[in-house]
PDB file of N, CA and C in Angstrom:
ATOM      1  N   THR A   1      85.179 125.126  87.071  1.00 52.00           N
ATOM      2  CA  THR A   1      86.086 126.123  87.600  1.00 52.00           C
ATOM      3  C   THR A   1      86.840 125.538  88.786  1.00 52.00           C
ATOM      4  N   GLU A   2      88.131 125.765  88.824  1.00 69.00           N
ATOM      5  CA  GLU A   2      88.951 125.312  89.944  1.00 69.00           C
ATOM      6  C   GLU A   2      88.874 126.351  91.053  1.00 69.00           C
ATOM      7  N   ARG A   3      88.401 125.928  92.212  1.00 89.00           N
ATOM      8  CA  ARG A   3      88.262 126.846  93.341  1.00 89.00           C
ATOM      9  C   ARG A   3      89.089 126.313  94.500  1.00 89.00           C
ATOM     10  N   THR A   4      90.266 126.909  94.685  1.00 93.00           N
ATOM     11  CA  THR A   4      91.189 126.461  95.720  1.00 93.00           C
ATOM     12  C   THR A   4      91.641 127.666  96.535  1.00 93.00           C
ATOM     13  N   LEU A   5      91.594 127.527  97.854  1.00 95.00           N
ATOM     14  CA  LEU A   5      92.052 128.574  98.759  1.00 95.00           C
ATOM     15  C   LEU A   5      93.296 128.073  99.477  1.00 95.00           C
ATOM     16  N   LEU A   6      94.365 128.862  99.455  1.00 96.00           N
ATOM     17  CA  LEU A   6      95.614 128.529 100.140  1.00 96.00           C
ATOM     18  C   LEU A   6      95.815 129.507 101.285  1.00 96.00           C
ATOM     19  N   LEU A   7      96.204 128.988 102.447  1.00 96.00           N
ATOM     20  CA  LEU A   7      96.464 129.821 103.623  1.00 96.00           C
ATOM     21  C   LEU A   7      97.838 129.472 104.168  1.00 96.00           C
ATOM     22  N   HIS A   8      98.643 130.501 104.468  1.00 96.00           N
ATOM     23  CA  HIS A   8      99.984 130.286 105.013  1.00 96.00           C
ATOM     24  C   HIS A   8     100.143 131.158 106.243  1.00 96.00           C
ATOM     25  N   ALA A   9     100.570 130.557 107.336  1.00 96.00           N
ATOM     26  CA  ALA A   9     100.827 131.297 108.573  1.00 96.00           C
ATOM     27  C   ALA A   9     102.208 130.902 109.094  1.00 96.00           C
ATOM     28  N   ALA A  10     102.918 131.885 109.674  1.00 94.00           N
ATOM     29  CA  ALA A  10     104.262 131.624 110.188  1.00 94.00           C
ATOM     30  C   ALA A  10     104.441 132.295 111.531  1.00 94.00           C
ATOM     31  N   SER A  11     105.256 131.644 112.385  1.00 91.00           N
ATOM     32  CA  SER A  11     105.639 132.218 113.676  1.00 91.00           C
ATOM     33  C   SER A  11     107.078 131.805 113.941  1.00 91.00           C
ATOM     34  N   ASP A  12     107.594 132.168 115.102  1.00 87.00           N
ATOM     35  CA  ASP A  12     108.955 131.778 115.470  1.00 87.00           C
ATOM     36  C   ASP A  12     109.093 130.260 115.613  1.00 87.00           C
ATOM     37  N   ALA A  13     107.988 129.566 115.923  1.00 86.00           N
ATOM     38  CA  ALA A  13     108.019 128.124 116.169  1.00 86.00           C
ATOM     39  C   ALA A  13     107.884 127.289 114.903  1.00 86.00           C
ATOM     40  N   GLY A  14     107.304 127.850 113.857  1.00 92.00           N
ATOM     41  CA  GLY A  14     107.115 127.068 112.642  1.00 92.00           C
ATOM     42  C   GLY A  14     106.109 127.711 111.711  1.00 92.00           C
ATOM     43  N   GLU A  15     105.670 126.916 110.746  1.00 95.00           N
ATOM     44  CA  GLU A  15     104.739 127.408 109.735  1.00 95.00           C
ATOM     45  C   GLU A  15     103.622 126.401 109.512  1.00 95.00           C
ATOM     46  N   ALA A  16     102.484 126.906 109.057  1.00 96.00           N
ATOM     47  CA  ALA A  16     101.355 126.067 108.674  1.00 96.00           C
ATOM     48  C   ALA A  16     100.911 126.476 107.275  1.00 96.00           C
ATOM     49  N   PHE A  17     100.499 125.490 106.487  1.00 97.00           N
ATOM     50  CA  PHE A  17     100.029 125.732 105.131  1.00 97.00           C
ATOM     51  C   PHE A  17      98.769 124.902 104.928  1.00 97.00           C
ATOM     52  N   ALA A  18      97.655 125.565 104.649  1.00 97.00           N
ATOM     53  CA  ALA A  18      96.373 124.878 104.474  1.00 97.00           C
ATOM     54  C   ALA A  18      95.905 124.994 103.034  1.00 97.00           C
ATOM     55  N   ILE A  19      95.292 123.931 102.566  1.00 96.00           N
ATOM     56  CA  ILE A  19      94.704 123.892 101.228  1.00 96.00           C
ATOM     57  C   ILE A  19      93.234 123.537 101.396  1.00 96.00           C
ATOM     58  N   LEU A  20      92.361 124.394 100.898  1.00 96.00           N
ATOM     59  CA  LEU A  20      90.926 124.131 100.903  1.00 96.00           C
ATOM     60  C   LEU A  20      90.482 124.081  99.449  1.00 96.00           C
ATOM     61  N   GLN A  21      90.005 122.942  99.020  1.00 94.00           N
ATOM     62  CA  GLN A  21      89.612 122.714  97.634  1.00 94.00           C
ATOM     63  C   GLN A  21      88.087 122.634  97.585  1.00 94.00           C
ATOM     64  N   PHE A  22      87.449 123.558  96.880  1.00 94.00           N
ATOM     65  CA  PHE A  22      85.996 123.656  96.849  1.00 94.00           C
ATOM     66  C   PHE A  22      85.368 123.119  95.568  1.00 94.00           C
ATOM     67  N   SER A  23      86.155 122.686  94.609  1.00 90.00           N
ATOM     68  CA  SER A  23      85.602 122.152  93.365  1.00 90.00           C
ATOM     69  C   SER A  23      84.850 120.855  93.648  1.00 90.00           C
ATOM     70  N   GLY A  24      83.843 120.583  92.826  1.00 88.00           N
ATOM     71  CA  GLY A  24      83.040 119.373  93.008  1.00 88.00           C
ATOM     72  C   GLY A  24      83.752 118.101  92.608  1.00 88.00           C
ATOM     73  N   GLY A  25      84.777 118.207  91.773  1.00 88.00           N
ATOM     74  CA  GLY A  25      85.511 117.024  91.327  1.00 88.00           C
ATOM     75  C   GLY A  25      86.997 117.218  91.473  1.00 88.00           C
ATOM     76  N   PRO A  26      87.773 116.172  91.196  1.00 89.00           N
ATOM     77  CA  PRO A  26      89.225 116.257  91.351  1.00 89.00           C
ATOM     78  C   PRO A  26      89.862 117.211  90.338  1.00 89.00           C
ATOM     79  N   VAL A  27      90.958 117.837  90.766  1.00 90.00           N
ATOM     80  CA  VAL A  27      91.741 118.715  89.906  1.00 90.00           C
ATOM     81  C   VAL A  27      93.221 118.487  90.182  1.00 90.00           C
ATOM     82  N   THR A  28      94.039 118.715  89.178  1.00 92.00           N
ATOM     83  CA  THR A  28      95.493 118.702  89.351  1.00 92.00           C
ATOM     84  C   THR A  28      95.945 120.145  89.212  1.00 92.00           C
ATOM     85  N   ARG A  29      96.653 120.610  90.244  1.00 90.00           N
ATOM     86  CA  ARG A  29      97.041 122.020  90.281  1.00 90.00           C
ATOM     87  C   ARG A  29      98.521 122.159  90.582  1.00 90.00           C
ATOM     88  N   GLU A  30      99.117 123.182  89.998  1.00 94.00           N
ATOM     89  CA  GLU A  30     100.463 123.630  90.371  1.00 94.00           C
ATOM     90  C   GLU A  30     100.238 124.712  91.414  1.00 94.00           C
ATOM     91  N   LEU A  31     100.606 124.422  92.663  1.00 94.00           N
ATOM     92  CA  LEU A  31     100.338 125.339  93.765  1.00 94.00           C
ATOM     93  C   LEU A  31     101.605 126.066  94.192  1.00 94.00           C
ATOM     94  N   PRO A  32     101.523 127.378  94.405  1.00 95.00           N
ATOM     95  CA  PRO A  32     102.653 128.059  95.041  1.00 95.00           C
ATOM     96  C   PRO A  32     102.733 127.549  96.475  1.00 95.00           C
ATOM     97  N   TRP A  33     103.917 127.126  96.899  1.00 94.00           N
ATOM     98  CA  TRP A  33     104.059 126.493  98.209  1.00 94.00           C
ATOM     99  C   TRP A  33     105.382 126.936  98.799  1.00 94.00           C
ATOM    100  N   PRO A  34     105.389 127.468 100.007  1.00 93.00           N
ATOM    101  CA  PRO A  34     106.654 127.909 100.606  1.00 93.00           C
ATOM    102  C   PRO A  34     107.696 126.786 100.605  1.00 93.00           C
ATOM    103  N   ALA A  35     108.927 127.138 100.320  1.00 94.00           N
ATOM    104  CA  ALA A  35     110.009 126.153 100.229  1.00 94.00           C
ATOM    105  C   ALA A  35     110.238 125.466 101.561  1.00 94.00           C
ATOM    106  N   GLY A  36     110.585 124.179 101.487  1.00 93.00           N
ATOM    107  CA  GLY A  36     110.935 123.414 102.684  1.00 93.00           C
ATOM    108  C   GLY A  36     110.308 122.036 102.695  1.00 93.00           C
ATOM    109  N   GLU A  37     110.502 121.356 103.823  1.00 94.00           N
ATOM    110  CA  GLU A  37     109.958 120.017 104.064  1.00 94.00           C
ATOM    111  C   GLU A  37     108.701 120.163 104.910  1.00 94.00           C
ATOM    112  N   TRP A  38     107.581 119.652 104.437  1.00 96.00           N
ATOM    113  CA  TRP A  38     106.289 119.811 105.085  1.00 96.00           C
ATOM    114  C   TRP A  38     105.690 118.455 105.421  1.00 96.00           C
ATOM    115  N   THR A  39     104.987 118.368 106.561  1.00 95.00           N
ATOM    116  CA  THR A  39     104.356 117.135 107.013  1.00 95.00           C
ATOM    117  C   THR A  39     102.853 117.338 107.134  1.00 95.00           C
ATOM    118  N   ARG A  40     102.082 116.405 106.582  1.00 94.00           N
ATOM    119  CA  ARG A  40     100.625 116.491 106.673  1.00 94.00           C
ATOM    120  C   ARG A  40     100.185 116.250 108.120  1.00 94.00           C
ATOM    121  N   ARG A  41      99.344 117.141 108.643  1.00 94.00           N
ATOM    122  CA  ARG A  41      98.824 117.029 110.010  1.00 94.00           C
ATOM    123  C   ARG A  41      97.327 116.770 110.041  1.00 94.00           C
ATOM    124  N   PHE A  42      96.631 117.165 108.963  1.00 93.00           N
ATOM    125  CA  PHE A  42      95.186 116.995 108.908  1.00 93.00           C
ATOM    126  C   PHE A  42      94.770 116.787 107.468  1.00 93.00           C
ATOM    127  N   ASP A  43      93.856 115.857 107.269  1.00 93.00           N
ATOM    128  CA  ASP A  43      93.293 115.593 105.951  1.00 93.00           C
ATOM    129  C   ASP A  43      91.834 115.216 106.156  1.00 93.00           C
ATOM    130  N   ALA A  44      90.917 116.074 105.717  1.00 92.00           N
ATOM    131  CA  ALA A  44      89.487 115.823 105.914  1.00 92.00           C
ATOM    132  C   ALA A  44      89.020 114.568 105.186  1.00 92.00           C
ATOM    133  N   GLY A  45      89.815 114.063 104.250  1.00 89.00           N
ATOM    134  CA  GLY A  45      89.465 112.851 103.535  1.00 89.00           C
ATOM    135  C   GLY A  45      89.762 111.567 104.284  1.00 89.00           C
ATOM    136  N   GLU A  46      90.383 111.658 105.464  1.00 89.00           N
ATOM    137  CA  GLU A  46      90.714 110.462 106.241  1.00 89.00           C
ATOM    138  C   GLU A  46      89.446 109.717 106.647  1.00 89.00           C
ATOM    139  N   THR A  47      89.573 108.403 106.778  1.00 88.00           N
ATOM    140  CA  THR A  47      88.423 107.577 107.135  1.00 88.00           C
ATOM    141  C   THR A  47      87.859 107.937 108.507  1.00 88.00           C
ATOM    142  N   ARG A  48      88.676 108.462 109.419  1.00 88.00           N
ATOM    143  CA  ARG A  48      88.156 108.848 110.745  1.00 88.00           C
ATOM    144  C   ARG A  48      87.167 110.013 110.657  1.00 88.00           C
ATOM    145  N   PHE A  49      87.167 110.702 109.514  1.00 83.00           N
ATOM    146  CA  PHE A  49      86.204 111.780 109.276  1.00 83.00           C
ATOM    147  C   PHE A  49      85.154 111.338 108.253  1.00 83.00           C
ATOM    148  N   ALA A  50      85.011 110.030 108.077  1.00 85.00           N
ATOM    149  CA  ALA A  50      84.069 109.418 107.136  1.00 85.00           C
ATOM    150  C   ALA A  50      84.441 109.713 105.679  1.00 85.00           C
ATOM    151  N   GLY A  51      85.738 109.933 105.436  1.00 82.00           N
ATOM    152  CA  GLY A  51      86.219 110.164 104.077  1.00 82.00           C
ATOM    153  C   GLY A  51      86.634 108.862 103.417  1.00 82.00           C
ATOM    154  N   ALA A  52      87.039 108.954 102.174  1.00 82.00           N
ATOM    155  CA  ALA A  52      87.440 107.780 101.394  1.00 82.00           C
ATOM    156  C   ALA A  52      88.896 107.380 101.628  1.00 82.00           C
ATOM    157  N   GLY A  53      89.652 108.190 102.329  1.00 80.00           N
ATOM    158  CA  GLY A  53      91.078 107.939 102.562  1.00 80.00           C
ATOM    159  C   GLY A  53      91.856 109.219 102.354  1.00 80.00           C
ATOM    160  N   ASN A  54      93.149 109.179 102.638  1.00 75.00           N
ATOM    161  CA  ASN A  54      93.978 110.383 102.537  1.00 75.00           C
ATOM    162  C   ASN A  54      93.960 110.954 101.124  1.00 75.00           C
ATOM    163  N   ALA A  55      93.792 112.269 101.043  1.00 78.00           N
ATOM    164  CA  ALA A  55      93.757 112.955  99.756  1.00 78.00           C
ATOM    165  C   ALA A  55      95.120 113.506  99.367  1.00 78.00           C
ATOM    166  N   GLY A  56      95.955 113.841 100.359  1.00 86.00           N
ATOM    167  CA  GLY A  56      97.246 114.463 100.087  1.00 86.00           C
ATOM    168  C   GLY A  56      98.392 113.596 100.551  1.00 86.00           C
ATOM    169  N   PRO A  57      99.583 113.834  99.994  1.00 91.00           N
ATOM    170  CA  PRO A  57     100.756 113.067 100.416  1.00 91.00           C
ATOM    171  C   PRO A  57     101.112 113.356 101.869  1.00 91.00           C
ATOM    172  N   GLU A  58     101.737 112.369 102.524  1.00 93.00           N
ATOM    173  CA  GLU A  58     102.121 112.535 103.926  1.00 93.00           C
ATOM    174  C   GLU A  58     103.200 113.603 104.082  1.00 93.00           C
ATOM    175  N   ARG A  59     104.138 113.642 103.144  1.00 95.00           N
ATOM    176  CA  ARG A  59     105.211 114.636 103.186  1.00 95.00           C
ATOM    177  C   ARG A  59     105.312 115.332 101.835  1.00 95.00           C
ATOM    178  N   VAL A  60     105.674 116.613 101.898  1.00 95.00           N
ATOM    179  CA  VAL A  60     105.838 117.418 100.684  1.00 95.00           C
ATOM    180  C   VAL A  60     107.169 118.147 100.778  1.00 95.00           C
ATOM    181  N   THR A  61     107.961 118.071  99.723  1.00 95.00           N
ATOM    182  CA  THR A  61     109.185 118.849  99.615  1.00 95.00           C
ATOM    183  C   THR A  61     108.956 119.888  98.533  1.00 95.00           C
ATOM    184  N   SER A  62     109.106 121.149  98.908  1.00 95.00           N
ATOM    185  CA  SER A  62     108.839 122.229  97.973  1.00 95.00           C
ATOM    186  C   SER A  62     110.067 123.105  97.779  1.00 95.00           C
ATOM    187  N   GLU A  63     110.239 123.561  96.558  1.00 95.00           N
ATOM    188  CA  GLU A  63     111.256 124.567  96.241  1.00 95.00           C
ATOM    189  C   GLU A  63     110.574 125.865  95.838  1.00 95.00           C
ATOM    190  N   GLY A  64     109.282 125.982  96.202  1.00 95.00           N
ATOM    191  CA  GLY A  64     108.508 127.175  95.878  1.00 95.00           C
ATOM    192  C   GLY A  64     107.208 126.872  95.161  1.00 95.00           C
ATOM    193  N   GLY A  65     107.032 125.619  94.760  1.00 96.00           N
ATOM    194  CA  GLY A  65     105.804 125.205  94.099  1.00 96.00           C
ATOM    195  C   GLY A  65     105.689 123.696  94.100  1.00 96.00           C
ATOM    196  N   VAL A  66     104.452 123.195  94.117  1.00 96.00           N
ATOM    197  CA  VAL A  66     104.206 121.753  94.150  1.00 96.00           C
ATOM    198  C   VAL A  66     103.014 121.446  93.248  1.00 96.00           C
ATOM    199  N   ARG A  67     103.114 120.379  92.487  1.00 95.00           N
ATOM    200  CA  ARG A  67     101.998 119.917  91.659  1.00 95.00           C
ATOM    201  C   ARG A  67     101.276 118.810  92.432  1.00 95.00           C
ATOM    202  N   LEU A  68      99.982 119.017  92.703  1.00 93.00           N
ATOM    203  CA  LEU A  68      99.193 118.045  93.463  1.00 93.00           C
ATOM    204  C   LEU A  68      97.887 117.743  92.747  1.00 93.00           C
ATOM    205  N   ARG A  69      97.440 116.514  92.890  1.00 91.00           N
ATOM    206  CA  ARG A  69      96.090 116.135  92.463  1.00 91.00           C
ATOM    207  C   ARG A  69      95.233 116.168  93.719  1.00 91.00           C
ATOM    208  N   LEU A  70      94.188 116.982  93.677  1.00 90.00           N
ATOM    209  CA  LEU A  70      93.304 117.162  94.828  1.00 90.00           C
ATOM    210  C   LEU A  70      91.908 116.670  94.493  1.00 90.00           C
ATOM    211  N   PRO A  71      91.271 115.941  95.416  1.00 87.00           N
ATOM    212  CA  PRO A  71      89.883 115.555  95.177  1.00 87.00           C
ATOM    213  C   PRO A  71      88.978 116.763  95.385  1.00 87.00           C
ATOM    214  N   GLY A  72      87.744 116.652  94.963  1.00 87.00           N
ATOM    215  CA  GLY A  72      86.797 117.724  95.231  1.00 87.00           C
ATOM    216  C   GLY A  72      86.533 117.832  96.725  1.00 87.00           C
ATOM    217  N   HIS A  73      86.263 119.004  97.183  1.00 90.00           N
ATOM    218  CA  HIS A  73      85.903 119.266  98.582  1.00 90.00           C
ATOM    219  C   HIS A  73      86.945 118.720  99.557  1.00 90.00           C
ATOM    220  N   ALA A  74      88.189 119.117  99.381  1.00 92.00           N
ATOM    221  CA  ALA A  74      89.289 118.648 100.233  1.00 92.00           C
ATOM    222  C   ALA A  74      89.739 119.748 101.193  1.00 92.00           C
ATOM    223  N   ALA A  75      90.242 119.322 102.353  1.00 95.00           N
ATOM    224  CA  ALA A  75      90.864 120.231 103.321  1.00 95.00           C
ATOM    225  C   ALA A  75      92.107 119.537 103.861  1.00 95.00           C
ATOM    226  N   LEU A  76      93.265 120.174 103.666  1.00 95.00           N
ATOM    227  CA  LEU A  76      94.547 119.610 104.087  1.00 95.00           C
ATOM    228  C   LEU A  76      95.324 120.654 104.879  1.00 95.00           C
ATOM    229  N   LEU A  77      96.052 120.191 105.887  1.00 96.00           N
ATOM    230  CA  LEU A  77      96.907 121.072 106.670  1.00 96.00           C
ATOM    231  C   LEU A  77      98.287 120.449 106.778  1.00 96.00           C
ATOM    232  N   TYR A  78      99.307 121.233 106.437  1.00 96.00           N
ATOM    233  CA  TYR A  78     100.706 120.814 106.543  1.00 96.00           C
ATOM    234  C   TYR A  78     101.441 121.772 107.471  1.00 96.00           C
ATOM    235  N   THR A  79     102.461 121.260 108.172  1.00 96.00           N
ATOM    236  CA  THR A  79     103.273 122.115 109.035  1.00 96.00           C
ATOM    237  C   THR A  79     104.755 121.891 108.732  1.00 96.00           C
ATOM    238  N   ARG A  80     105.523 122.896 109.126  1.00 94.00           N
ATOM    239  CA  ARG A  80     106.986 122.842 108.990  1.00 94.00           C
ATOM    240  C   ARG A  80     107.570 123.497 110.217  1.00 94.00           C
ATOM    241  N   SER A  81     108.447 122.797 110.916  1.00 84.00           N
ATOM    242  CA  SER A  81     109.098 123.355 112.093  1.00 84.00           C
ATOM    243  C   SER A  81     110.270 124.229 111.687  1.00 84.00           C
ATOM    244  N   VAL A  82     110.489 125.251 112.457  1.00 71.00           N
ATOM    245  CA  VAL A  82     111.643 126.123 112.244  1.00 71.00           C
ATOM    246  C   VAL A  82     112.781 125.591 113.107  1.00 71.00           C
ATOM    247  N   ILE A  83     113.931 125.370 112.485  1.00 62.00           N
ATOM    248  CA  ILE A  83     115.091 124.892 113.220  1.00 62.00           C
ATOM    249  C   ILE A  83     115.873 126.100 113.694  1.00 62.00           C
ATOM    250  N   PRO A  84     116.036 126.246 115.013  1.00 60.00           N
ATOM    251  CA  PRO A  84     116.749 127.423 115.519  1.00 60.00           C
ATOM    252  C   PRO A  84     118.182 127.491 114.989  1.00 60.00           C
ATOM    253  N   ALA A  85     118.642 128.680 114.742  1.00 58.00           N
ATOM    254  CA  ALA A  85     120.020 128.884 114.295  1.00 58.00           C
ATOM    255  C   ALA A  85     120.988 128.547 115.422  1.00 58.00           C
ATOM    256  N   SER A  86     122.114 127.979 115.071  1.00 58.00           N
ATOM    257  CA  SER A  86     123.132 127.661 116.067  1.00 58.00           C
ATOM    258  C   SER A  86     123.791 128.947 116.548  1.00 58.00           C
ATOM    259  N   PRO A  87     124.100 129.041 117.852  1.00 62.00           N
ATOM    260  CA  PRO A  87     124.797 130.235 118.328  1.00 62.00           C
ATOM    261  C   PRO A  87     126.185 130.340 117.685  1.00 62.00           C
ATOM    262  N   ALA A  88     126.575 131.525 117.364  1.00 59.00           N
ATOM    263  CA  ALA A  88     127.871 131.739 116.689  1.00 59.00           C
ATOM    264  C   ALA A  88     129.004 131.706 117.672  1.00 59.00           C
TER     265      ALA A  88
END
């Protein structure tokens, strides 16, 4: 069974999108993902956390969905800055 939890938070300063993958093995999933350019800020698979290496791409471009291959027991955090509107 694929067990994936997605969390999205937004404020005036930007957005955060977290992926928590609880499956014991790798899965490839089509994930609903807010549109925009996203940068990876945290990956529990990094060697500094005694992981095997980065599990997710450094940058993600989404138009509303992204197909990703996720290892088992993964935790990833991506952020997107909000660009202020120009004064009229």
